[in-house]
Every structure is written in C-alpha cells, then in structure tokens.
Amino acid sequence: MIESPDFRTTKMPLNHGAGRMPVLGFGTLIPDAAVTISATRAALEAGFRHFDCAERYRNESEVGEALQAGIAAGGIAREDIFVTTKLWNTNHRPERVEPAFEGSLKRLGLNYLDLYLIHTPFAFQPGDEQDPRDQNGNVIYDRGVTLADTWRAMEGLVDHGKCRAIGLSDITLDGLLPIYESARIKPAVVQVESHPYLPETELLEFCKKNDIVFLAFAPLGHGMRPGPLEDPAILAIAARVGKTPAQVLLAWAVQRGTALLTTPRTAERARENFDISALPDDAFDEINRIQTRQRLNDVVNTGSPGFIPRVKS
Ligand SMILES: NC(=O)c1ccc[n+]([C@@H]2O[C@H](COP(=O)([O-])OP(=O)(O)OC[C@H]3O[C@@H](n4cnc5c(N)ncnc54)[C@H](OP(=O)(O)O)[C@@H]3O)[C@@H](O)[C@H]2O)c1
C-alpha cells in the first residue's frame, strides 16, 4: 500500500534509468480528434502530468498538438511530463521497431519518450493494415517473430537514448515471466486492465517484488454500467467518505500500489479524477473484499483491442 500525503504528486520510480512515473495517468484512447485535443488540454490543466498514447489510437498527432500547446501556455517543461506510447502488433518484427518508434515520436512532436510499451504480446502480419484479417475475418498472426525478438529490439531503443524505459502491455504473468527472466533490460512497467472486478493480485505481487510498475487501465471499468462505478459497495463508500464513485475507485487503485490510467473527456471530470486522496482503511479493505470478477477487455486473449460490448454511461 502506498503511503503518501498527496496522490496527485506521487511518482513511482522505474527500475531502469532515472525516470519516475506520476501515478495518476491520463489515457488518450479517444476516437474523436477534436475531443482528443480538448480532453488532453483539460487533463494538463487539471494537473495530470502522465499521458498514455498508442500508435493504434491513431491520434498521436492530436495528443502531441495538445501537449505542445498546453506546455507553451502553462509554463510546463517537457521534463515535467511523462509520455508513453506503444508499439502496435503489426510492427513486432525487429527491423520494424525503430521505424515505428520514430514515427510515433514524430507524430507526438517529441524528441524522446519516457516509456515505450509493446502494446500486446500478439504479433500480427507486418504491414500498414493495423488489423489484418483473412477472407473469413480471422486475424492474421505473424508466426515468424517471437516476443523475445521484439523485446531485444526494444532494448536497442533504450541503448540509443531516445527511449528512457520499456515495458509490456496486455500480458499475463505466464507471458511476462520468460521475458523478465531473459531480458537484458528488465521491463519497467506492465500495463493491464485492473479494477475491483479484476484485481490481478498475483501479477501485482510479482510486479511489487521485482520493482515493476503495475499500471492499471480501465480503473473505472471503462465507464461500463453495470460495472464497478455503480457497485453497491463503491456507492456506499462514496456516500460515506464524501467522494464520488470514480474518486473512490481511483484512490483504491493508488492505495494498493498501482499507477493508473483514466480517460475523463471533460474538464469537470478531469478535475474530479485528479482530485484523489487516500481512503480510510476500512473502506480500502471493503473494496478488497468485493467478490465480483469480470474482464471487460478481451485484448489480453487475442491481441485485438476492444471492450466487450455492454451498456455505457
Ligand atoms: N493497453 C491496452 O490494451 C489498453 C486498453 C484500454 C485502455 N488503455 C489505456 O487506458 C486508458 C484508460 O482506460 P479507460 O478509458 O477504460 O479508463 P476509465 O477511466 O476506466 O474509463 C473511461 C470512461 O469512464 C467514464 N468516466 C471517466 N471519468 C468518469 C467519472 N468521473 N465519473 C463517471 N464516469 C467517468 C468515461 O465515460 P464517458 O466517455 O461516457 O465520459 C470514460 O470514457 C485509455 O485511455 C488508454 O490509454 C489501454
């Protein structure tokens, strides 16, 4: 459990290099270009200093534009923000890794990245089509490259100096172990779905023991309803402690020792999701006792992203 007087300024050190990740991260998985820009600006203004991007989200240029404008307007230095992006499945072949990294860097308008992640452990047919499918609609996987091959190319990016840390996303503990054991540069971060319905406790314990930052995506259950945001225990705790259900879920994530990514799309929600403070111990323990188990995004099983359709707020 992280003990900190102020979650808004808490940072977790990375096991490689000198980087430190702000625990409260803003995710840029936003399909609309104009909303990407306004939400990223609003997140910066609310105080977020950690931004999670991906080639796959097809909006790195918009995120970059918003970050540059926000930096210029707010007197924020590049060193004050932590920017991550991700290598897409079609770029796992070692010779494609550096060009993909450079493409992201250019779109973001940056000259270095704080963190580069392998988006999923699944290699897809290399090429410009992000979602290659056969005539039956099945994903075309690339059997000609292993995750270890891709990891070695990621290590090369750190050696070249434009990438300060590397990690993995959408990986299970079984998938992480062989990479962790064989890596010359150990993964600094693992990004996976996590909320009270999917606590991923075993993976979290492994990460804590080995100084890997566990970075939770969908900490609000992606806003799905029914979902953690309207769980009776969360609603009762929110009423009791005078916080919103979203603030309770985000505080729980930080308090159990994870960093998190949330995607508020409006300025009001950005301020709400950044204004996080520790829960009383009894509330924290009560959330740990929630029994519902539910994975909301199937990407970890297939490499194809997508929240399993449900009603959204
Ligand atoms: N590695 C991966 O494969 C992967 C997969 C998914 C996500 N991610 C990353 O993780 C980030 C976060 O994931 P996520 O978007 O699922 O996070 P999330 O914060 O759990 O869910 C976001 C949704 O929750 C709703 N919401 C936000 N703040 C709220 C509040 N205060 N009260 C009520 N509802 C609220 C919003 O719905 P409305 O849109 O209706 O406002 C928003 O779209 C993504 O942006 C992306 O960077 C990574």
PDB file of C-alpha atoms in Angstrom, residues 25-312:
ATOM      1  CA  GLY A  25      -2.143   8.977 -15.713  1.00  0.00           C
ATOM      2  CA  PHE A  26      -4.411  10.311 -18.451  1.00  0.00           C
ATOM      3  CA  GLY A  27      -5.274   7.824 -21.223  1.00  0.00           C
ATOM      4  CA  THR A  28      -5.752   9.039 -24.786  1.00  0.00           C
ATOM      5  CA  LEU A  29      -7.905   6.235 -26.168  1.00  0.00           C
ATOM      6  CA  ILE A  30     -10.391   8.751 -27.585  1.00  0.00           C
ATOM      7  CA  PRO A  31     -11.725   8.139 -31.102  1.00  0.00           C
ATOM      8  CA  ASP A  32     -12.683  11.735 -31.904  1.00  0.00           C
ATOM      9  CA  ALA A  33      -9.797  14.047 -32.922  1.00  0.00           C
ATOM     10  CA  ALA A  34     -11.303  17.275 -31.546  1.00  0.00           C
ATOM     11  CA  VAL A  35     -12.217  15.613 -28.248  1.00  0.00           C
ATOM     12  CA  THR A  36      -8.677  14.180 -28.035  1.00  0.00           C
ATOM     13  CA  ILE A  37      -7.279  17.717 -28.179  1.00  0.00           C
ATOM     14  CA  SER A  38      -9.755  19.291 -25.750  1.00  0.00           C
ATOM     15  CA  ALA A  39      -9.581  16.405 -23.256  1.00  0.00           C
ATOM     16  CA  THR A  40      -5.762  16.331 -23.307  1.00  0.00           C
ATOM     17  CA  ARG A  41      -5.618  20.100 -22.711  1.00  0.00           C
ATOM     18  CA  ALA A  42      -8.173  19.781 -19.900  1.00  0.00           C
ATOM     19  CA  ALA A  43      -6.166  16.942 -18.308  1.00  0.00           C
ATOM     20  CA  LEU A  44      -2.992  19.060 -18.345  1.00  0.00           C
ATOM     21  CA  GLU A  45      -4.880  21.983 -16.832  1.00  0.00           C
ATOM     22  CA  ALA A  46      -6.362  19.744 -14.128  1.00  0.00           C
ATOM     23  CA  GLY A  47      -2.839  18.679 -13.161  1.00  0.00           C
ATOM     24  CA  PHE A  48      -2.239  15.363 -14.974  1.00  0.00           C
ATOM     25  CA  ARG A  49       1.426  15.024 -15.948  1.00  0.00           C
ATOM     26  CA  HIS A  50       1.378  11.443 -17.239  1.00  0.00           C
ATOM     27  CA  PHE A  51      -0.029  10.754 -20.723  1.00  0.00           C
ATOM     28  CA  ASP A  52      -0.597   7.322 -22.241  1.00  0.00           C
ATOM     29  CA  CYS A  53      -0.721   7.119 -26.031  1.00  0.00           C
ATOM     30  CA  ALA A  54      -0.530   4.447 -28.727  1.00  0.00           C
ATOM     31  CA  GLU A  55       0.117   4.222 -32.453  1.00  0.00           C
ATOM     32  CA  ARG A  56      -3.070   2.132 -32.550  1.00  0.00           C
ATOM     33  CA  TYR A  57      -5.213   5.027 -31.249  1.00  0.00           C
ATOM     34  CA  ARG A  58      -4.433   6.929 -34.483  1.00  0.00           C
ATOM     35  CA  ASN A  59      -4.394  10.248 -32.619  1.00  0.00           C
ATOM     36  CA  GLU A  60      -0.755  10.767 -31.603  1.00  0.00           C
ATOM     37  CA  SER A  61      -0.615  13.952 -33.723  1.00  0.00           C
ATOM     38  CA  GLU A  62      -3.605  15.429 -31.869  1.00  0.00           C
ATOM     39  CA  VAL A  63      -2.189  14.454 -28.473  1.00  0.00           C
ATOM     40  CA  GLY A  64       1.153  15.975 -29.471  1.00  0.00           C
ATOM     41  CA  GLU A  65      -0.527  19.186 -30.617  1.00  0.00           C
ATOM     42  CA  ALA A  66      -2.431  19.471 -27.322  1.00  0.00           C
ATOM     43  CA  LEU A  67       0.657  18.754 -25.234  1.00  0.00           C
ATOM     44  CA  GLN A  68       2.751  21.333 -27.105  1.00  0.00           C
ATOM     45  CA  ALA A  69       0.012  23.964 -26.733  1.00  0.00           C
ATOM     46  CA  GLY A  70      -0.515  23.132 -23.072  1.00  0.00           C
ATOM     47  CA  ILE A  71       3.194  23.250 -22.370  1.00  0.00           C
ATOM     48  CA  ALA A  72       3.537  26.614 -24.091  1.00  0.00           C
ATOM     49  CA  ALA A  73       0.504  28.078 -22.302  1.00  0.00           C
ATOM     50  CA  GLY A  74       1.161  26.670 -18.886  1.00  0.00           C
ATOM     51  CA  GLY A  75       4.880  27.197 -18.460  1.00  0.00           C
ATOM     52  CA  ILE A  76       5.351  23.436 -18.142  1.00  0.00           C
ATOM     53  CA  ALA A  77       8.679  21.936 -19.220  1.00  0.00           C
ATOM     54  CA  ARG A  78       8.961  18.725 -21.265  1.00  0.00           C
ATOM     55  CA  GLU A  79      10.750  17.136 -18.294  1.00  0.00           C
ATOM     56  CA  ASP A  80       7.677  17.794 -16.156  1.00  0.00           C
ATOM     57  CA  ILE A  81       5.504  15.456 -18.201  1.00  0.00           C
ATOM     58  CA  PHE A  82       5.763  11.702 -18.606  1.00  0.00           C
ATOM     59  CA  VAL A  83       4.760  10.426 -22.054  1.00  0.00           C
ATOM     60  CA  THR A  84       4.247   6.804 -23.049  1.00  0.00           C
ATOM     61  CA  THR A  85       3.325   5.334 -26.393  1.00  0.00           C
ATOM     62  CA  LYS A  86       3.042   1.793 -27.692  1.00  0.00           C
ATOM     63  CA  LEU A  87       4.358  -0.422 -30.466  1.00  0.00           C
ATOM     64  CA  TRP A  88       1.472  -1.904 -32.440  1.00  0.00           C
ATOM     65  CA  ASN A  89       1.111  -5.631 -33.216  1.00  0.00           C
ATOM     66  CA  THR A  90       1.982  -5.214 -36.899  1.00  0.00           C
ATOM     67  CA  ASN A  91       5.430  -3.845 -36.008  1.00  0.00           C
ATOM     68  CA  HIS A  92       6.830  -6.706 -33.900  1.00  0.00           C
ATOM     69  CA  ARG A  93       9.492  -7.701 -36.439  1.00  0.00           C
ATOM     70  CA  PRO A  94      12.781  -6.309 -35.049  1.00  0.00           C
ATOM     71  CA  GLU A  95      13.511  -4.262 -38.187  1.00  0.00           C
ATOM     72  CA  ARG A  96      10.121  -2.526 -37.838  1.00  0.00           C
ATOM     73  CA  VAL A  97      10.530  -1.498 -34.181  1.00  0.00           C
ATOM     74  CA  GLU A  98      12.759   1.552 -34.563  1.00  0.00           C
ATOM     75  CA  PRO A  99      10.837   2.992 -37.560  1.00  0.00           C
ATOM     76  CA  ALA A 100       7.569   2.554 -35.616  1.00  0.00           C
ATOM     77  CA  PHE A 101       9.102   4.273 -32.580  1.00  0.00           C
ATOM     78  CA  GLU A 102      10.414   7.148 -34.711  1.00  0.00           C
ATOM     79  CA  GLY A 103       7.001   7.519 -36.387  1.00  0.00           C
ATOM     80  CA  SER A 104       5.297   7.867 -33.008  1.00  0.00           C
ATOM     81  CA  LEU A 105       7.914  10.316 -31.800  1.00  0.00           C
ATOM     82  CA  LYS A 106       7.415  12.461 -34.900  1.00  0.00           C
ATOM     83  CA  ARG A 107       3.616  12.435 -34.635  1.00  0.00           C
ATOM     84  CA  LEU A 108       3.834  13.376 -30.958  1.00  0.00           C
ATOM     85  CA  GLY A 109       6.314  16.165 -31.760  1.00  0.00           C
ATOM     86  CA  LEU A 110       8.769  14.921 -29.130  1.00  0.00           C
ATOM     87  CA  ASN A 111      12.456  14.078 -29.223  1.00  0.00           C
ATOM     88  CA  TYR A 112      12.357  11.388 -26.552  1.00  0.00           C
ATOM     89  CA  LEU A 113       9.805   9.138 -24.869  1.00  0.00           C
ATOM     90  CA  ASP A 114       9.623   8.359 -21.170  1.00  0.00           C
ATOM     91  CA  LEU A 115       8.233   4.899 -21.853  1.00  0.00           C
ATOM     92  CA  TYR A 116       7.595   2.661 -24.862  1.00  0.00           C
ATOM     93  CA  LEU A 117       5.420  -0.427 -24.430  1.00  0.00           C
ATOM     94  CA  ILE A 118       4.790  -3.468 -26.584  1.00  0.00           C
ATOM     95  CA  HIS A 119       1.037  -2.917 -26.912  1.00  0.00           C
ATOM     96  CA  THR A 120       0.155  -6.621 -26.853  1.00  0.00           C
ATOM     97  CA  PRO A 121       2.217  -9.818 -26.937  1.00  0.00           C
ATOM     98  CA  PHE A 122       0.497 -10.845 -30.203  1.00  0.00           C
ATOM     99  CA  ALA A 123       2.363 -10.257 -33.475  1.00  0.00           C
ATOM    100  CA  PHE A 124       0.126  -9.541 -36.454  1.00  0.00           C
ATOM    101  CA  GLN A 125       1.089  -9.780 -40.138  1.00  0.00           C
ATOM    102  CA  PRO A 126       3.527  -6.911 -40.705  1.00  0.00           C
ATOM    103  CA  GLY A 127       2.348  -4.045 -42.896  1.00  0.00           C
ATOM    104  CA  ASP A 128       0.339  -0.856 -42.929  1.00  0.00           C
ATOM    105  CA  GLU A 129      -3.012  -2.567 -42.207  1.00  0.00           C
ATOM    106  CA  GLN A 130      -3.352  -2.403 -38.412  1.00  0.00           C
ATOM    107  CA  ASP A 131      -5.996  -5.102 -38.297  1.00  0.00           C
ATOM    108  CA  PRO A 132      -5.034  -7.704 -40.936  1.00  0.00           C
ATOM    109  CA  ARG A 133      -7.789 -10.287 -41.500  1.00  0.00           C
ATOM    110  CA  ASP A 134      -8.183 -13.289 -43.795  1.00  0.00           C
ATOM    111  CA  GLN A 135     -11.238 -13.842 -46.014  1.00  0.00           C
ATOM    112  CA  ASN A 136     -13.058 -15.418 -43.056  1.00  0.00           C
ATOM    113  CA  GLY A 137     -12.491 -12.373 -40.877  1.00  0.00           C
ATOM    114  CA  ASN A 138      -9.845 -14.047 -38.714  1.00  0.00           C
ATOM    115  CA  VAL A 139      -6.790 -12.097 -37.545  1.00  0.00           C
ATOM    116  CA  ILE A 140      -3.617 -12.960 -39.491  1.00  0.00           C
ATOM    117  CA  TYR A 141      -0.948 -13.552 -36.867  1.00  0.00           C
ATOM    118  CA  ASP A 142       2.779 -13.411 -37.630  1.00  0.00           C
ATOM    119  CA  ARG A 143       4.420 -16.692 -36.589  1.00  0.00           C
ATOM    120  CA  GLY A 144       7.825 -15.515 -37.833  1.00  0.00           C
ATOM    121  CA  VAL A 145       8.758 -13.444 -34.791  1.00  0.00           C
ATOM    122  CA  THR A 146       8.824 -14.120 -31.059  1.00  0.00           C
ATOM    123  CA  LEU A 147       8.147 -11.715 -28.213  1.00  0.00           C
ATOM    124  CA  ALA A 148      11.775 -12.168 -27.150  1.00  0.00           C
ATOM    125  CA  ASP A 149      12.927 -10.975 -30.626  1.00  0.00           C
ATOM    126  CA  THR A 150      10.762  -7.867 -30.270  1.00  0.00           C
ATOM    127  CA  TRP A 151      11.973  -7.268 -26.725  1.00  0.00           C
ATOM    128  CA  ARG A 152      15.615  -7.254 -27.875  1.00  0.00           C
ATOM    129  CA  ALA A 153      14.753  -4.561 -30.420  1.00  0.00           C
ATOM    130  CA  MET A 154      13.031  -2.578 -27.652  1.00  0.00           C
ATOM    131  CA  GLU A 155      16.227  -2.843 -25.573  1.00  0.00           C
ATOM    132  CA  GLY A 156      18.082  -1.358 -28.542  1.00  0.00           C
ATOM    133  CA  LEU A 157      15.859   1.741 -28.359  1.00  0.00           C
ATOM    134  CA  VAL A 158      16.925   2.302 -24.749  1.00  0.00           C
ATOM    135  CA  ASP A 159      20.579   1.879 -25.767  1.00  0.00           C
ATOM    136  CA  HIS A 160      20.122   4.561 -28.452  1.00  0.00           C
ATOM    137  CA  GLY A 161      18.899   7.023 -25.806  1.00  0.00           C
ATOM    138  CA  LYS A 162      15.613   8.334 -27.191  1.00  0.00           C
ATOM    139  CA  CYS A 163      13.545   5.960 -25.097  1.00  0.00           C
ATOM    140  CA  ARG A 164      14.028   6.110 -21.348  1.00  0.00           C
ATOM    141  CA  ALA A 165      12.201   2.932 -20.334  1.00  0.00           C
ATOM    142  CA  ILE A 166      10.411  -0.042 -21.893  1.00  0.00           C
ATOM    143  CA  GLY A 167       7.632  -2.356 -20.842  1.00  0.00           C
ATOM    144  CA  LEU A 168       4.763  -4.594 -21.859  1.00  0.00           C
ATOM    145  CA  SER A 169       1.011  -4.313 -22.023  1.00  0.00           C
ATOM    146  CA  ASP A 170      -1.885  -6.793 -22.096  1.00  0.00           C
ATOM    147  CA  ILE A 171       0.364  -9.543 -20.797  1.00  0.00           C
ATOM    148  CA  THR A 172      -0.340 -12.310 -18.291  1.00  0.00           C
ATOM    149  CA  LEU A 173       2.051 -13.345 -15.549  1.00  0.00           C
ATOM    150  CA  ASP A 174       2.848 -16.507 -17.550  1.00  0.00           C
ATOM    151  CA  GLY A 175       3.700 -14.359 -20.565  1.00  0.00           C
ATOM    152  CA  LEU A 176       5.758 -11.904 -18.544  1.00  0.00           C
ATOM    153  CA  LEU A 177       7.963 -14.440 -16.751  1.00  0.00           C
ATOM    154  CA  PRO A 178      10.091 -15.651 -19.703  1.00  0.00           C
ATOM    155  CA  ILE A 179      10.705 -12.078 -20.873  1.00  0.00           C
ATOM    156  CA  TYR A 180      11.537 -10.949 -17.358  1.00  0.00           C
ATOM    157  CA  GLU A 181      13.971 -13.822 -16.902  1.00  0.00           C
ATOM    158  CA  SER A 182      15.775 -13.462 -20.244  1.00  0.00           C
ATOM    159  CA  ALA A 183      15.752  -9.657 -20.552  1.00  0.00           C
ATOM    160  CA  ARG A 184      18.986  -7.664 -20.525  1.00  0.00           C
ATOM    161  CA  ILE A 185      16.874  -4.604 -19.663  1.00  0.00           C
ATOM    162  CA  LYS A 186      14.033  -5.713 -17.389  1.00  0.00           C
ATOM    163  CA  PRO A 187      10.502  -4.469 -18.127  1.00  0.00           C
ATOM    164  CA  ALA A 188       9.950  -1.275 -16.127  1.00  0.00           C
ATOM    165  CA  VAL A 189       6.156  -1.222 -16.470  1.00  0.00           C
ATOM    166  CA  VAL A 190       3.326  -3.647 -17.134  1.00  0.00           C
ATOM    167  CA  GLN A 191       0.044  -2.096 -18.304  1.00  0.00           C
ATOM    168  CA  VAL A 192      -3.058  -4.264 -17.877  1.00  0.00           C
ATOM    169  CA  GLU A 193      -6.784  -3.971 -17.216  1.00  0.00           C
ATOM    170  CA  SER A 194      -7.410  -3.708 -13.490  1.00  0.00           C
ATOM    171  CA  HIS A 195     -10.258  -2.593 -11.202  1.00  0.00           C
ATOM    172  CA  PRO A 196     -12.012  -4.167  -8.214  1.00  0.00           C
ATOM    173  CA  TYR A 197     -13.653  -6.741 -10.518  1.00  0.00           C
ATOM    174  CA  LEU A 198     -10.226  -7.723 -11.949  1.00  0.00           C
ATOM    175  CA  PRO A 199      -7.623  -7.024  -9.247  1.00  0.00           C
ATOM    176  CA  GLU A 200      -4.876  -9.131 -10.892  1.00  0.00           C
ATOM    177  CA  THR A 201      -3.414  -9.657  -7.432  1.00  0.00           C
ATOM    178  CA  GLU A 202      -0.873 -12.309  -8.424  1.00  0.00           C
ATOM    179  CA  LEU A 203       0.560 -10.148 -11.185  1.00  0.00           C
ATOM    180  CA  LEU A 204       0.592  -7.118  -8.868  1.00  0.00           C
ATOM    181  CA  GLU A 205       2.524  -9.043  -6.209  1.00  0.00           C
ATOM    182  CA  PHE A 206       5.081 -10.192  -8.804  1.00  0.00           C
ATOM    183  CA  CYS A 207       5.482  -6.606 -10.018  1.00  0.00           C
ATOM    184  CA  LYS A 208       5.952  -5.262  -6.491  1.00  0.00           C
ATOM    185  CA  LYS A 209       8.530  -7.923  -5.675  1.00  0.00           C
ATOM    186  CA  ASN A 210      10.515  -7.182  -8.823  1.00  0.00           C
ATOM    187  CA  ASP A 211      10.257  -3.380  -8.951  1.00  0.00           C
ATOM    188  CA  ILE A 212       7.977  -3.306 -11.976  1.00  0.00           C
ATOM    189  CA  VAL A 213       5.329  -0.594 -12.038  1.00  0.00           C
ATOM    190  CA  PHE A 214       1.859  -2.134 -12.412  1.00  0.00           C
ATOM    191  CA  LEU A 215      -0.128   0.345 -14.492  1.00  0.00           C
ATOM    192  CA  ALA A 216      -3.897  -0.236 -14.348  1.00  0.00           C
ATOM    193  CA  PHE A 217      -6.054   0.630 -17.340  1.00  0.00           C
ATOM    194  CA  ALA A 218      -9.858   0.886 -17.097  1.00  0.00           C
ATOM    195  CA  PRO A 219      -9.716   1.592 -13.335  1.00  0.00           C
ATOM    196  CA  LEU A 220     -13.337   2.816 -13.612  1.00  0.00           C
ATOM    197  CA  GLY A 221     -14.290  -0.292 -15.551  1.00  0.00           C
ATOM    198  CA  HIS A 222     -14.182   1.848 -18.714  1.00  0.00           C
ATOM    199  CA  GLY A 223     -17.350   3.606 -17.513  1.00  0.00           C
ATOM    200  CA  MET A 224     -19.347   0.421 -18.222  1.00  0.00           C
ATOM    201  CA  ARG A 225     -22.692   0.080 -16.500  1.00  0.00           C
ATOM    202  CA  PRO A 226     -23.328  -2.198 -14.795  1.00  0.00           C
ATOM    203  CA  GLY A 227     -19.754  -2.131 -13.578  1.00  0.00           C
ATOM    204  CA  PRO A 228     -17.522  -1.023 -10.707  1.00  0.00           C
ATOM    205  CA  LEU A 229     -18.804   2.600 -10.895  1.00  0.00           C
ATOM    206  CA  GLU A 230     -22.207   1.506  -9.680  1.00  0.00           C
ATOM    207  CA  ASP A 231     -21.190  -1.396  -7.465  1.00  0.00           C
ATOM    208  CA  PRO A 232     -23.257  -1.134  -4.237  1.00  0.00           C
ATOM    209  CA  ALA A 233     -20.114  -1.241  -2.049  1.00  0.00           C
ATOM    210  CA  ILE A 234     -18.464   1.564  -4.044  1.00  0.00           C
ATOM    211  CA  LEU A 235     -21.633   3.698  -3.937  1.00  0.00           C
ATOM    212  CA  ALA A 236     -21.953   3.219  -0.174  1.00  0.00           C
ATOM    213  CA  ILE A 237     -18.291   4.089   0.453  1.00  0.00           C
ATOM    214  CA  ALA A 238     -18.546   7.167  -1.791  1.00  0.00           C
ATOM    215  CA  ALA A 239     -21.538   8.425   0.186  1.00  0.00           C
ATOM    216  CA  ARG A 240     -19.793   7.680   3.490  1.00  0.00           C
ATOM    217  CA  VAL A 241     -16.477   9.390   2.691  1.00  0.00           C
ATOM    218  CA  GLY A 242     -17.906  12.279   0.682  1.00  0.00           C
ATOM    219  CA  LYS A 243     -16.211  11.345  -2.610  1.00  0.00           C
ATOM    220  CA  THR A 244     -17.623  10.369  -5.993  1.00  0.00           C
ATOM    221  CA  PRO A 245     -17.617   6.684  -7.019  1.00  0.00           C
ATOM    222  CA  ALA A 246     -14.895   7.478  -9.582  1.00  0.00           C
ATOM    223  CA  GLN A 247     -12.705   9.077  -6.908  1.00  0.00           C
ATOM    224  CA  VAL A 248     -13.158   6.037  -4.655  1.00  0.00           C
ATOM    225  CA  LEU A 249     -12.110   3.610  -7.425  1.00  0.00           C
ATOM    226  CA  LEU A 250      -9.074   5.672  -8.411  1.00  0.00           C
ATOM    227  CA  ALA A 251      -7.956   6.124  -4.797  1.00  0.00           C
ATOM    228  CA  TRP A 252      -8.235   2.365  -4.200  1.00  0.00           C
ATOM    229  CA  ALA A 253      -6.004   1.704  -7.224  1.00  0.00           C
ATOM    230  CA  VAL A 254      -3.265   4.039  -5.985  1.00  0.00           C
ATOM    231  CA  GLN A 255      -3.594   2.860  -2.399  1.00  0.00           C
ATOM    232  CA  ARG A 256      -2.922  -0.772  -3.386  1.00  0.00           C
ATOM    233  CA  GLY A 257       0.286   0.254  -5.072  1.00  0.00           C
ATOM    234  CA  THR A 258      -0.595   0.628  -8.746  1.00  0.00           C
ATOM    235  CA  ALA A 259      -0.308   3.558 -11.109  1.00  0.00           C
ATOM    236  CA  LEU A 260      -3.440   4.123 -13.196  1.00  0.00           C
ATOM    237  CA  LEU A 261      -4.803   5.476 -16.473  1.00  0.00           C
ATOM    238  CA  THR A 262      -8.167   7.140 -16.660  1.00  0.00           C
ATOM    239  CA  THR A 263      -9.906   8.912 -19.541  1.00  0.00           C
ATOM    240  CA  PRO A 264     -12.021  11.847 -18.427  1.00  0.00           C
ATOM    241  CA  ARG A 265     -13.282  13.616 -21.558  1.00  0.00           C
ATOM    242  CA  THR A 266     -14.451  16.854 -19.970  1.00  0.00           C
ATOM    243  CA  ALA A 267     -12.650  19.458 -17.856  1.00  0.00           C
ATOM    244  CA  GLU A 268     -15.023  18.813 -14.969  1.00  0.00           C
ATOM    245  CA  ARG A 269     -14.297  15.088 -14.938  1.00  0.00           C
ATOM    246  CA  ALA A 270     -10.562  15.735 -15.352  1.00  0.00           C
ATOM    247  CA  ARG A 271     -10.615  17.833 -12.162  1.00  0.00           C
ATOM    248  CA  GLU A 272     -12.727  15.187 -10.400  1.00  0.00           C
ATOM    249  CA  ASN A 273     -10.449  12.304 -11.447  1.00  0.00           C
ATOM    250  CA  PHE A 274      -7.298  14.190 -10.443  1.00  0.00           C
ATOM    251  CA  ASP A 275      -8.597  15.196  -7.016  1.00  0.00           C
ATOM    252  CA  ILE A 276      -7.760  11.863  -5.371  1.00  0.00           C
ATOM    253  CA  SER A 277      -6.861  11.198  -1.763  1.00  0.00           C
ATOM    254  CA  ALA A 278      -6.445   8.148   0.460  1.00  0.00           C
ATOM    255  CA  LEU A 279      -9.468   6.181   1.653  1.00  0.00           C
ATOM    256  CA  PRO A 280      -9.908   5.186   5.282  1.00  0.00           C
ATOM    257  CA  ASP A 281      -8.527   1.687   5.949  1.00  0.00           C
ATOM    258  CA  ASP A 282     -11.975   0.137   6.449  1.00  0.00           C
ATOM    259  CA  ALA A 283     -13.159   1.412   3.050  1.00  0.00           C
ATOM    260  CA  PHE A 284      -9.979   0.148   1.382  1.00  0.00           C
ATOM    261  CA  ASP A 285     -10.438  -3.294   2.970  1.00  0.00           C
ATOM    262  CA  GLU A 286     -14.097  -3.413   1.978  1.00  0.00           C
ATOM    263  CA  ILE A 287     -13.200  -2.879  -1.691  1.00  0.00           C
ATOM    264  CA  ASN A 288     -10.599  -5.647  -1.456  1.00  0.00           C
ATOM    265  CA  ARG A 289     -13.407  -7.967  -0.340  1.00  0.00           C
ATOM    266  CA  ILE A 290     -15.596  -7.350  -3.446  1.00  0.00           C
ATOM    267  CA  GLN A 291     -16.152 -10.796  -4.954  1.00  0.00           C
ATOM    268  CA  THR A 292     -17.401  -9.934  -8.472  1.00  0.00           C
ATOM    269  CA  ARG A 293     -14.899 -10.976 -11.125  1.00  0.00           C
ATOM    270  CA  GLN A 294     -15.165  -9.633 -14.658  1.00  0.00           C
ATOM    271  CA  ARG A 295     -12.748  -8.914 -17.501  1.00  0.00           C
ATOM    272  CA  LEU A 296     -14.041  -6.088 -19.669  1.00  0.00           C
ATOM    273  CA  ASN A 297     -11.482  -6.067 -22.500  1.00  0.00           C
ATOM    274  CA  ASP A 298     -10.587  -9.231 -24.415  1.00  0.00           C
ATOM    275  CA  VAL A 299      -7.335  -7.874 -25.870  1.00  0.00           C
ATOM    276  CA  VAL A 300      -5.211  -9.951 -23.477  1.00  0.00           C
ATOM    277  CA  ASN A 301      -6.538 -13.140 -25.113  1.00  0.00           C
ATOM    278  CA  THR A 302      -6.352 -12.210 -28.786  1.00  0.00           C
ATOM    279  CA  GLY A 303      -4.320  -9.040 -29.325  1.00  0.00           C
ATOM    280  CA  SER A 304      -7.401  -7.446 -30.879  1.00  0.00           C
ATOM    281  CA  PRO A 305      -8.423  -4.483 -28.746  1.00  0.00           C
ATOM    282  CA  GLY A 306     -11.980  -3.907 -27.756  1.00  0.00           C
ATOM    283  CA  PHE A 307     -14.089  -3.662 -24.665  1.00  0.00           C
ATOM    284  CA  ILE A 308     -16.683  -6.412 -24.584  1.00  0.00           C
ATOM    285  CA  PRO A 309     -19.890  -4.568 -25.559  1.00  0.00           C
ATOM    286  CA  ARG A 310     -22.053  -3.511 -22.611  1.00  0.00           C
ATOM    287  CA  VAL A 311     -24.162  -0.515 -21.770  1.00  0.00           C
ATOM    288  CA  LYS A 312     -22.005   2.597 -21.211  1.00  0.00           C
TER     289      LYS A 312
END
